[in-house]
Amino acid sequence: MKRSPTQNGWPTLFWRKNKKMANRECIDYTDFNKACPKENFPLSRIDQLVDSTSGNQLLSFMDAYSGYNQIMMYDDDKAKTSFIIKRGTYCYKVMPFGLKNAGATYQRLMNKIFKEQIGRTMEVYVDDMLVKAPKHGDHLKNLVEGHPRQIKAILEIKSPSTVKEIQSLTGRAAALNRFLSKSTDKCRQFFKALKNGQKDKWDEECEVGFQSLKTYLTSPPLLLKPVPGEDLFVYLAVSNSTVSLALI
């Protein structure tokens, strides 16, 4: 989000589901949604999605992380999402939750991205995705389908040569922070290169870190036997009927 160019905004409130959770922002777009024309892009029918899963031995369910926020707002429409808080008036740079046509917009994007998989090895309903396989041996293949193309895109990223390109790299790294183990260590050289007063922005240390990061992103995680003397962590998930654990 950013400072809004207008002083008008939609009412906002914050609520907390429980004491352990942070405050959650809720913006009332009711009147705004009434004024917006309905998007005519159809959502998938639930009954058809359920029928499409029959006959498959394995199903993998996935939920997109902050899915709507992956779509940038059109520049002329950013101010229309403005909301008021005590620190000022702000607006969204990305598509927020709560807009009338957010679901249809996201569904259109998913249909475009997974057009070769939907109806064959995959089903998508807005930000909920399902990968299916009629046989156990086909499931892993279906899960990684399209992955080589994504790896190629990462491998072809050129080393940054300007401050703007380094800033772009650190922004991408920050977006992946949730999914990178020890991300601070992997990206320290990039942030160091942006410090004021440093003449040579991109040095050999940055290049080594950059290549290591690309190698890490393009290498699938492997399950290995523990090394003697290495610290291990046990993660437990306990319910009334089931206990599961992972040793990491």
PDB file of C-alpha atoms in Angstrom:
ATOM      1  CA  MET A   1       0.000   0.000   0.000  1.00  0.00           C
ATOM      2  CA  LYS A   2       1.000   3.658  -0.293  1.00  0.00           C
ATOM      3  CA  ARG A   3      -0.181   7.151   0.594  1.00  0.00           C
ATOM      4  CA  SER A   4      -3.387   7.948  -1.240  1.00  0.00           C
ATOM      5  CA  PRO A   5      -3.572  11.015  -3.516  1.00  0.00           C
ATOM      6  CA  THR A   6      -7.113  11.675  -2.263  1.00  0.00           C
ATOM      7  CA  GLN A   7      -8.370  12.654   1.178  1.00  0.00           C
ATOM      8  CA  ASN A   8     -11.472  10.502   0.847  1.00  0.00           C
ATOM      9  CA  GLY A   9     -11.504   6.876   1.871  1.00  0.00           C
ATOM     10  CA  TRP A  10     -13.622   3.932   2.921  1.00  0.00           C
ATOM     11  CA  PRO A  11     -14.250   3.230   6.616  1.00  0.00           C
ATOM     12  CA  THR A  12     -11.805   0.868   8.289  1.00  0.00           C
ATOM     13  CA  LEU A  13     -11.762  -1.127  11.492  1.00  0.00           C
ATOM     14  CA  PHE A  14      -9.314  -3.536  13.100  1.00  0.00           C
ATOM     15  CA  TRP A  15     -10.250  -6.688  14.966  1.00  0.00           C
ATOM     16  CA  ARG A  16      -8.392  -9.534  16.606  1.00  0.00           C
ATOM     17  CA  LYS A  17      -9.698 -13.104  16.435  1.00  0.00           C
ATOM     18  CA  ASN A  18      -7.797 -14.084  19.556  1.00  0.00           C
ATOM     19  CA  LYS A  19      -5.016 -12.764  21.772  1.00  0.00           C
ATOM     20  CA  LYS A  20      -2.313 -14.666  19.893  1.00  0.00           C
ATOM     21  CA  MET A  21      -3.178 -13.174  16.495  1.00  0.00           C
ATOM     22  CA  ALA A  22      -2.248  -9.707  15.286  1.00  0.00           C
ATOM     23  CA  ASN A  23      -4.901  -7.120  14.480  1.00  0.00           C
ATOM     24  CA  ARG A  24      -6.641  -7.714  11.173  1.00  0.00           C
ATOM     25  CA  GLU A  25      -7.673  -4.852   8.939  1.00  0.00           C
ATOM     26  CA  CYS A  26     -11.243  -4.814   7.609  1.00  0.00           C
ATOM     27  CA  ILE A  27     -12.245  -2.216   5.013  1.00  0.00           C
ATOM     28  CA  ASP A  28     -15.918  -1.656   4.268  1.00  0.00           C
ATOM     29  CA  TYR A  29     -16.187  -1.620   0.465  1.00  0.00           C
ATOM     30  CA  THR A  30     -19.977  -2.142   0.526  1.00  0.00           C
ATOM     31  CA  ASP A  31     -20.940   1.107  -1.224  1.00  0.00           C
ATOM     32  CA  PHE A  32     -17.995   0.833  -3.612  1.00  0.00           C
ATOM     33  CA  ASN A  33     -19.021  -2.682  -4.632  1.00  0.00           C
ATOM     34  CA  LYS A  34     -22.610  -1.550  -5.244  1.00  0.00           C
ATOM     35  CA  ALA A  35     -21.336   1.017  -7.748  1.00  0.00           C
ATOM     36  CA  CYS A  36     -19.058  -1.439  -9.591  1.00  0.00           C
ATOM     37  CA  PRO A  37     -20.444  -3.410 -12.547  1.00  0.00           C
ATOM     38  CA  LYS A  38     -20.411  -7.170 -12.082  1.00  0.00           C
ATOM     39  CA  GLU A  39     -17.544  -9.010 -13.783  1.00  0.00           C
ATOM     40  CA  ASN A  40     -18.968 -11.504 -16.289  1.00  0.00           C
ATOM     41  CA  PHE A  41     -16.126 -14.017 -15.973  1.00  0.00           C
ATOM     42  CA  PRO A  42     -17.659 -17.285 -14.695  1.00  0.00           C
ATOM     43  CA  LEU A  43     -16.343 -19.126 -11.652  1.00  0.00           C
ATOM     44  CA  SER A  44     -16.035 -22.899 -11.754  1.00  0.00           C
ATOM     45  CA  ARG A  45     -19.111 -24.873 -10.677  1.00  0.00           C
ATOM     46  CA  ILE A  46     -18.586 -26.695  -7.401  1.00  0.00           C
ATOM     47  CA  ASP A  47     -20.517 -29.793  -8.478  1.00  0.00           C
ATOM     48  CA  GLN A  48     -18.395 -30.148 -11.614  1.00  0.00           C
ATOM     49  CA  LEU A  49     -15.192 -29.775  -9.599  1.00  0.00           C
ATOM     50  CA  VAL A  50     -16.335 -32.493  -7.199  1.00  0.00           C
ATOM     51  CA  ASP A  51     -17.224 -34.835 -10.068  1.00  0.00           C
ATOM     52  CA  SER A  52     -13.829 -34.236 -11.697  1.00  0.00           C
ATOM     53  CA  THR A  53     -12.025 -35.640  -8.642  1.00  0.00           C
ATOM     54  CA  SER A  54     -13.714 -39.035  -8.800  1.00  0.00           C
ATOM     55  CA  GLY A  55     -11.588 -41.979  -9.911  1.00  0.00           C
ATOM     56  CA  ASN A  56      -8.305 -40.444  -8.762  1.00  0.00           C
ATOM     57  CA  GLN A  57      -6.141 -42.298  -6.251  1.00  0.00           C
ATOM     58  CA  LEU A  58      -4.218 -39.252  -5.007  1.00  0.00           C
ATOM     59  CA  LEU A  59      -5.223 -35.615  -4.514  1.00  0.00           C
ATOM     60  CA  SER A  60      -3.037 -32.698  -3.390  1.00  0.00           C
ATOM     61  CA  PHE A  61      -4.757 -29.558  -2.119  1.00  0.00           C
ATOM     62  CA  MET A  62      -2.991 -26.183  -2.240  1.00  0.00           C
ATOM     63  CA  ASP A  63      -3.966 -22.701  -1.148  1.00  0.00           C
ATOM     64  CA  ALA A  64      -2.300 -19.660  -2.739  1.00  0.00           C
ATOM     65  CA  TYR A  65      -0.332 -17.498  -0.294  1.00  0.00           C
ATOM     66  CA  SER A  66      -1.933 -14.007  -0.203  1.00  0.00           C
ATOM     67  CA  GLY A  67      -3.253 -14.832  -3.649  1.00  0.00           C
ATOM     68  CA  TYR A  68      -5.181 -11.655  -4.440  1.00  0.00           C
ATOM     69  CA  ASN A  69      -2.193  -9.526  -3.444  1.00  0.00           C
ATOM     70  CA  GLN A  70      -0.152 -11.015  -6.305  1.00  0.00           C
ATOM     71  CA  ILE A  71      -2.155  -8.919  -8.801  1.00  0.00           C
ATOM     72  CA  MET A  72      -1.163  -5.272  -9.273  1.00  0.00           C
ATOM     73  CA  MET A  73      -3.909  -2.647  -9.305  1.00  0.00           C
ATOM     74  CA  TYR A  74      -4.406  -0.522 -12.416  1.00  0.00           C
ATOM     75  CA  ASP A  75      -2.831   2.887 -11.711  1.00  0.00           C
ATOM     76  CA  ASP A  76      -6.054   4.846 -12.287  1.00  0.00           C
ATOM     77  CA  ASP A  77      -7.957   2.586  -9.871  1.00  0.00           C
ATOM     78  CA  LYS A  78      -5.547   2.584  -6.928  1.00  0.00           C
ATOM     79  CA  ALA A  79      -7.091   5.690  -5.345  1.00  0.00           C
ATOM     80  CA  LYS A  80     -10.530   4.034  -5.447  1.00  0.00           C
ATOM     81  CA  THR A  81      -9.353   1.536  -2.812  1.00  0.00           C
ATOM     82  CA  SER A  82      -8.376   4.325  -0.380  1.00  0.00           C
ATOM     83  CA  PHE A  83      -9.066   3.825   3.310  1.00  0.00           C
ATOM     84  CA  ILE A  84      -8.604   6.041   6.335  1.00  0.00           C
ATOM     85  CA  ILE A  85      -6.657   5.221   9.474  1.00  0.00           C
ATOM     86  CA  LYS A  86      -5.335   7.486  12.201  1.00  0.00           C
ATOM     87  CA  ARG A  87      -1.972   7.860  10.446  1.00  0.00           C
ATOM     88  CA  GLY A  88      -3.537   9.124   7.217  1.00  0.00           C
ATOM     89  CA  THR A  89      -5.226   8.002   4.021  1.00  0.00           C
ATOM     90  CA  TYR A  90      -3.735   5.052   2.155  1.00  0.00           C
ATOM     91  CA  CYS A  91      -4.581   3.016  -0.921  1.00  0.00           C
ATOM     92  CA  TYR A  92      -3.610  -0.392  -2.257  1.00  0.00           C
ATOM     93  CA  LYS A  93      -0.983  -0.984  -4.935  1.00  0.00           C
ATOM     94  CA  VAL A  94      -2.134  -4.596  -5.223  1.00  0.00           C
ATOM     95  CA  MET A  95      -5.613  -6.069  -5.453  1.00  0.00           C
ATOM     96  CA  PRO A  96      -7.066  -6.244  -1.921  1.00  0.00           C
ATOM     97  CA  PHE A  97      -9.537  -8.710  -0.493  1.00  0.00           C
ATOM     98  CA  GLY A  98     -13.145  -7.550  -0.326  1.00  0.00           C
ATOM     99  CA  LEU A  99     -13.566  -6.097  -3.807  1.00  0.00           C
ATOM    100  CA  LYS A 100     -16.612  -7.249  -5.740  1.00  0.00           C
ATOM    101  CA  ASN A 101     -14.718  -8.641  -8.724  1.00  0.00           C
ATOM    102  CA  ALA A 102     -11.529  -9.776  -6.983  1.00  0.00           C
ATOM    103  CA  GLY A 103     -12.504 -13.446  -7.145  1.00  0.00           C
ATOM    104  CA  ALA A 104     -13.347 -13.365 -10.851  1.00  0.00           C
ATOM    105  CA  THR A 105     -10.153 -11.451 -11.649  1.00  0.00           C
ATOM    106  CA  TYR A 106      -8.042 -14.005  -9.798  1.00  0.00           C
ATOM    107  CA  GLN A 107      -9.899 -16.925 -11.397  1.00  0.00           C
ATOM    108  CA  ARG A 108      -9.151 -15.505 -14.854  1.00  0.00           C
ATOM    109  CA  LEU A 109      -5.446 -15.286 -13.987  1.00  0.00           C
ATOM    110  CA  MET A 110      -5.354 -18.867 -12.694  1.00  0.00           C
ATOM    111  CA  ASN A 111      -7.124 -20.133 -15.811  1.00  0.00           C
ATOM    112  CA  LYS A 112      -4.502 -18.380 -17.939  1.00  0.00           C
ATOM    113  CA  ILE A 113      -1.532 -19.692 -15.944  1.00  0.00           C
ATOM    114  CA  PHE A 114      -2.766 -23.284 -15.716  1.00  0.00           C
ATOM    115  CA  LYS A 115      -4.636 -23.497 -19.023  1.00  0.00           C
ATOM    116  CA  GLU A 116      -2.674 -26.607 -20.054  1.00  0.00           C
ATOM    117  CA  GLN A 117      -3.334 -28.424 -16.749  1.00  0.00           C
ATOM    118  CA  ILE A 118      -6.922 -27.481 -15.806  1.00  0.00           C
ATOM    119  CA  GLY A 119      -9.354 -30.287 -16.553  1.00  0.00           C
ATOM    120  CA  ARG A 120      -6.546 -32.761 -17.103  1.00  0.00           C
ATOM    121  CA  THR A 121      -4.270 -32.973 -14.057  1.00  0.00           C
ATOM    122  CA  MET A 122      -5.495 -29.976 -12.079  1.00  0.00           C
ATOM    123  CA  GLU A 123      -8.592 -28.078 -10.950  1.00  0.00           C
ATOM    124  CA  VAL A 124      -8.715 -24.487  -9.665  1.00  0.00           C
ATOM    125  CA  TYR A 125     -11.377 -22.580  -7.762  1.00  0.00           C
ATOM    126  CA  VAL A 126     -10.138 -18.997  -7.230  1.00  0.00           C
ATOM    127  CA  ASP A 127      -7.110 -19.407  -4.896  1.00  0.00           C
ATOM    128  CA  ASP A 128      -7.726 -23.075  -4.048  1.00  0.00           C
ATOM    129  CA  MET A 129      -5.887 -25.559  -6.272  1.00  0.00           C
ATOM    130  CA  LEU A 130      -6.135 -29.323  -6.595  1.00  0.00           C
ATOM    131  CA  VAL A 131      -3.655 -31.607  -8.355  1.00  0.00           C
ATOM    132  CA  LYS A 132      -5.043 -35.063  -9.115  1.00  0.00           C
ATOM    133  CA  ALA A 133      -3.727 -38.360 -10.439  1.00  0.00           C
ATOM    134  CA  PRO A 134      -5.559 -41.604 -11.306  1.00  0.00           C
ATOM    135  CA  LYS A 135      -2.417 -43.598 -10.408  1.00  0.00           C
ATOM    136  CA  HIS A 136       0.104 -43.217  -7.599  1.00  0.00           C
ATOM    137  CA  GLY A 137       3.028 -43.181 -10.017  1.00  0.00           C
ATOM    138  CA  ASP A 138       1.624 -40.221 -11.969  1.00  0.00           C
ATOM    139  CA  HIS A 139       1.026 -37.950  -8.996  1.00  0.00           C
ATOM    140  CA  LEU A 140       4.534 -36.606  -8.466  1.00  0.00           C
ATOM    141  CA  LYS A 141       4.871 -35.994 -12.196  1.00  0.00           C
ATOM    142  CA  ASN A 142       1.662 -33.957 -12.179  1.00  0.00           C
ATOM    143  CA  LEU A 143       2.771 -31.904  -9.177  1.00  0.00           C
ATOM    144  CA  VAL A 144       5.998 -30.752 -10.832  1.00  0.00           C
ATOM    145  CA  GLU A 145       4.534 -30.277 -14.312  1.00  0.00           C
ATOM    146  CA  GLY A 146       5.729 -26.985 -15.765  1.00  0.00           C
ATOM    147  CA  HIS A 147       8.534 -26.723 -13.212  1.00  0.00           C
ATOM    148  CA  PRO A 148      11.434 -26.902 -15.748  1.00  0.00           C
ATOM    149  CA  ARG A 149      10.132 -23.758 -17.439  1.00  0.00           C
ATOM    150  CA  GLN A 150      10.089 -21.903 -14.129  1.00  0.00           C
ATOM    151  CA  ILE A 151      13.617 -23.092 -13.310  1.00  0.00           C
ATOM    152  CA  LYS A 152      14.845 -21.874 -16.694  1.00  0.00           C
ATOM    153  CA  ALA A 153      13.416 -18.414 -16.018  1.00  0.00           C
ATOM    154  CA  ILE A 154      15.306 -18.200 -12.728  1.00  0.00           C
ATOM    155  CA  LEU A 155      18.573 -19.462 -14.207  1.00  0.00           C
ATOM    156  CA  GLU A 156      18.432 -16.862 -16.971  1.00  0.00           C
ATOM    157  CA  ILE A 157      18.272 -13.916 -14.564  1.00  0.00           C
ATOM    158  CA  LYS A 158      21.337 -11.760 -15.233  1.00  0.00           C
ATOM    159  CA  SER A 159      23.568 -10.391 -12.492  1.00  0.00           C
ATOM    160  CA  PRO A 160      22.456  -6.877 -11.440  1.00  0.00           C
ATOM    161  CA  SER A 161      24.630  -4.022 -12.683  1.00  0.00           C
ATOM    162  CA  THR A 162      22.762  -0.958 -11.394  1.00  0.00           C
ATOM    163  CA  VAL A 163      21.338   0.150  -8.068  1.00  0.00           C
ATOM    164  CA  LYS A 164      17.810  -0.175  -9.452  1.00  0.00           C
ATOM    165  CA  GLU A 165      18.437  -3.774 -10.512  1.00  0.00           C
ATOM    166  CA  ILE A 166      19.883  -4.628  -7.090  1.00  0.00           C
ATOM    167  CA  GLN A 167      16.817  -3.077  -5.451  1.00  0.00           C
ATOM    168  CA  SER A 168      14.621  -5.193  -7.725  1.00  0.00           C
ATOM    169  CA  LEU A 169      16.539  -8.310  -6.683  1.00  0.00           C
ATOM    170  CA  THR A 170      16.215  -7.532  -2.966  1.00  0.00           C
ATOM    171  CA  GLY A 171      12.497  -6.934  -3.467  1.00  0.00           C
ATOM    172  CA  ARG A 172      12.071 -10.361  -5.051  1.00  0.00           C
ATOM    173  CA  ALA A 173      14.149 -11.930  -2.298  1.00  0.00           C
ATOM    174  CA  ALA A 174      11.979 -10.242   0.335  1.00  0.00           C
ATOM    175  CA  ALA A 175       8.854 -11.638  -1.339  1.00  0.00           C
ATOM    176  CA  LEU A 176      10.379 -15.136  -1.095  1.00  0.00           C
ATOM    177  CA  ASN A 177      11.476 -14.651   2.506  1.00  0.00           C
ATOM    178  CA  ARG A 178       8.718 -16.921   3.818  1.00  0.00           C
ATOM    179  CA  PHE A 179       9.939 -19.795   1.648  1.00  0.00           C
ATOM    180  CA  LEU A 180      13.726 -19.407   2.004  1.00  0.00           C
ATOM    181  CA  SER A 181      15.603 -21.123   4.784  1.00  0.00           C
ATOM    182  CA  LYS A 182      17.990 -18.646   6.463  1.00  0.00           C
ATOM    183  CA  SER A 183      17.013 -15.988   3.927  1.00  0.00           C
ATOM    184  CA  THR A 184      18.888 -13.257   5.811  1.00  0.00           C
ATOM    185  CA  ASP A 185      22.196 -15.069   5.354  1.00  0.00           C
ATOM    186  CA  LYS A 186      21.505 -15.752   1.679  1.00  0.00           C
ATOM    187  CA  CYS A 187      20.652 -12.120   0.868  1.00  0.00           C
ATOM    188  CA  ARG A 188      22.998 -10.230   3.188  1.00  0.00           C
ATOM    189  CA  GLN A 189      25.421  -9.327   0.380  1.00  0.00           C
ATOM    190  CA  PHE A 190      22.663  -7.723  -1.696  1.00  0.00           C
ATOM    191  CA  PHE A 191      21.501  -5.417   1.092  1.00  0.00           C
ATOM    192  CA  LYS A 192      25.121  -4.613   1.934  1.00  0.00           C
ATOM    193  CA  ALA A 193      25.688  -3.507  -1.664  1.00  0.00           C
ATOM    194  CA  LEU A 194      22.955  -0.875  -1.289  1.00  0.00           C
ATOM    195  CA  LYS A 195      24.574   0.841   1.677  1.00  0.00           C
ATOM    196  CA  ASN A 196      25.505   4.474   1.140  1.00  0.00           C
ATOM    197  CA  GLY A 197      29.128   5.247   0.388  1.00  0.00           C
ATOM    198  CA  GLN A 198      29.988   1.944  -1.241  1.00  0.00           C
ATOM    199  CA  LYS A 199      31.611   2.637  -4.620  1.00  0.00           C
ATOM    200  CA  ASP A 200      31.497  -0.794  -6.220  1.00  0.00           C
ATOM    201  CA  LYS A 201      27.905  -1.851  -5.713  1.00  0.00           C
ATOM    202  CA  TRP A 202      28.174  -5.356  -7.148  1.00  0.00           C
ATOM    203  CA  ASP A 203      31.387  -7.139  -6.199  1.00  0.00           C
ATOM    204  CA  GLU A 204      32.612 -10.729  -6.291  1.00  0.00           C
ATOM    205  CA  GLU A 205      31.010 -11.524  -2.928  1.00  0.00           C
ATOM    206  CA  CYS A 206      27.622 -10.398  -4.253  1.00  0.00           C
ATOM    207  CA  GLU A 207      28.064 -12.497  -7.388  1.00  0.00           C
ATOM    208  CA  VAL A 208      28.901 -15.603  -5.358  1.00  0.00           C
ATOM    209  CA  GLY A 209      25.839 -15.047  -3.159  1.00  0.00           C
ATOM    210  CA  PHE A 210      23.661 -14.445  -6.217  1.00  0.00           C
ATOM    211  CA  GLN A 211      24.726 -17.669  -7.901  1.00  0.00           C
ATOM    212  CA  SER A 212      24.290 -19.583  -4.630  1.00  0.00           C
ATOM    213  CA  LEU A 213      20.756 -18.205  -4.293  1.00  0.00           C
ATOM    214  CA  LYS A 214      19.844 -19.299  -7.830  1.00  0.00           C
ATOM    215  CA  THR A 215      21.274 -22.743  -7.170  1.00  0.00           C
ATOM    216  CA  TYR A 216      19.233 -23.007  -3.964  1.00  0.00           C
ATOM    217  CA  LEU A 217      15.996 -21.924  -5.682  1.00  0.00           C
ATOM    218  CA  THR A 218      16.448 -24.407  -8.516  1.00  0.00           C
ATOM    219  CA  SER A 219      17.404 -27.366  -6.326  1.00  0.00           C
ATOM    220  CA  PRO A 220      14.506 -29.397  -4.888  1.00  0.00           C
ATOM    221  CA  PRO A 221      14.721 -30.176  -1.159  1.00  0.00           C
ATOM    222  CA  LEU A 222      15.896 -33.674  -0.294  1.00  0.00           C
ATOM    223  CA  LEU A 223      15.227 -35.877   2.694  1.00  0.00           C
ATOM    224  CA  LEU A 224      18.566 -36.982   4.151  1.00  0.00           C
ATOM    225  CA  LYS A 225      19.602 -39.057   7.110  1.00  0.00           C
ATOM    226  CA  PRO A 226      20.766 -36.965  10.090  1.00  0.00           C
ATOM    227  CA  VAL A 227      24.439 -36.209  10.608  1.00  0.00           C
ATOM    228  CA  PRO A 228      25.788 -37.485  13.968  1.00  0.00           C
ATOM    229  CA  GLY A 229      26.002 -34.605  16.432  1.00  0.00           C
ATOM    230  CA  GLU A 230      23.692 -32.327  14.432  1.00  0.00           C
ATOM    231  CA  ASP A 231      20.886 -30.511  16.288  1.00  0.00           C
ATOM    232  CA  LEU A 232      17.452 -31.809  15.294  1.00  0.00           C
ATOM    233  CA  PHE A 233      13.964 -30.454  15.987  1.00  0.00           C
ATOM    234  CA  VAL A 234      10.811 -32.497  16.476  1.00  0.00           C
ATOM    235  CA  TYR A 235       7.550 -30.886  15.294  1.00  0.00           C
ATOM    236  CA  LEU A 236       4.335 -32.461  16.604  1.00  0.00           C
ATOM    237  CA  ALA A 237       0.759 -32.137  15.380  1.00  0.00           C
ATOM    238  CA  VAL A 238      -1.677 -33.604  17.906  1.00  0.00           C
ATOM    239  CA  SER A 239      -5.453 -34.023  17.707  1.00  0.00           C
ATOM    240  CA  ASN A 240      -7.970 -36.165  19.588  1.00  0.00           C
ATOM    241  CA  SER A 241      -7.448 -39.068  17.197  1.00  0.00           C
ATOM    242  CA  THR A 242      -4.096 -38.551  15.463  1.00  0.00           C
ATOM    243  CA  VAL A 243      -0.499 -37.735  16.282  1.00  0.00           C
ATOM    244  CA  SER A 244       1.968 -36.873  13.506  1.00  0.00           C
ATOM    245  CA  LEU A 245       5.517 -35.606  13.674  1.00  0.00           C
ATOM    246  CA  ALA A 246       8.396 -34.426  11.535  1.00  0.00           C
ATOM    247  CA  LEU A 247      12.078 -34.614  12.452  1.00  0.00           C
ATOM    248  CA  ILE A 248      13.976 -31.674  10.958  1.00  0.00           C
TER     249      ILE A 248
END
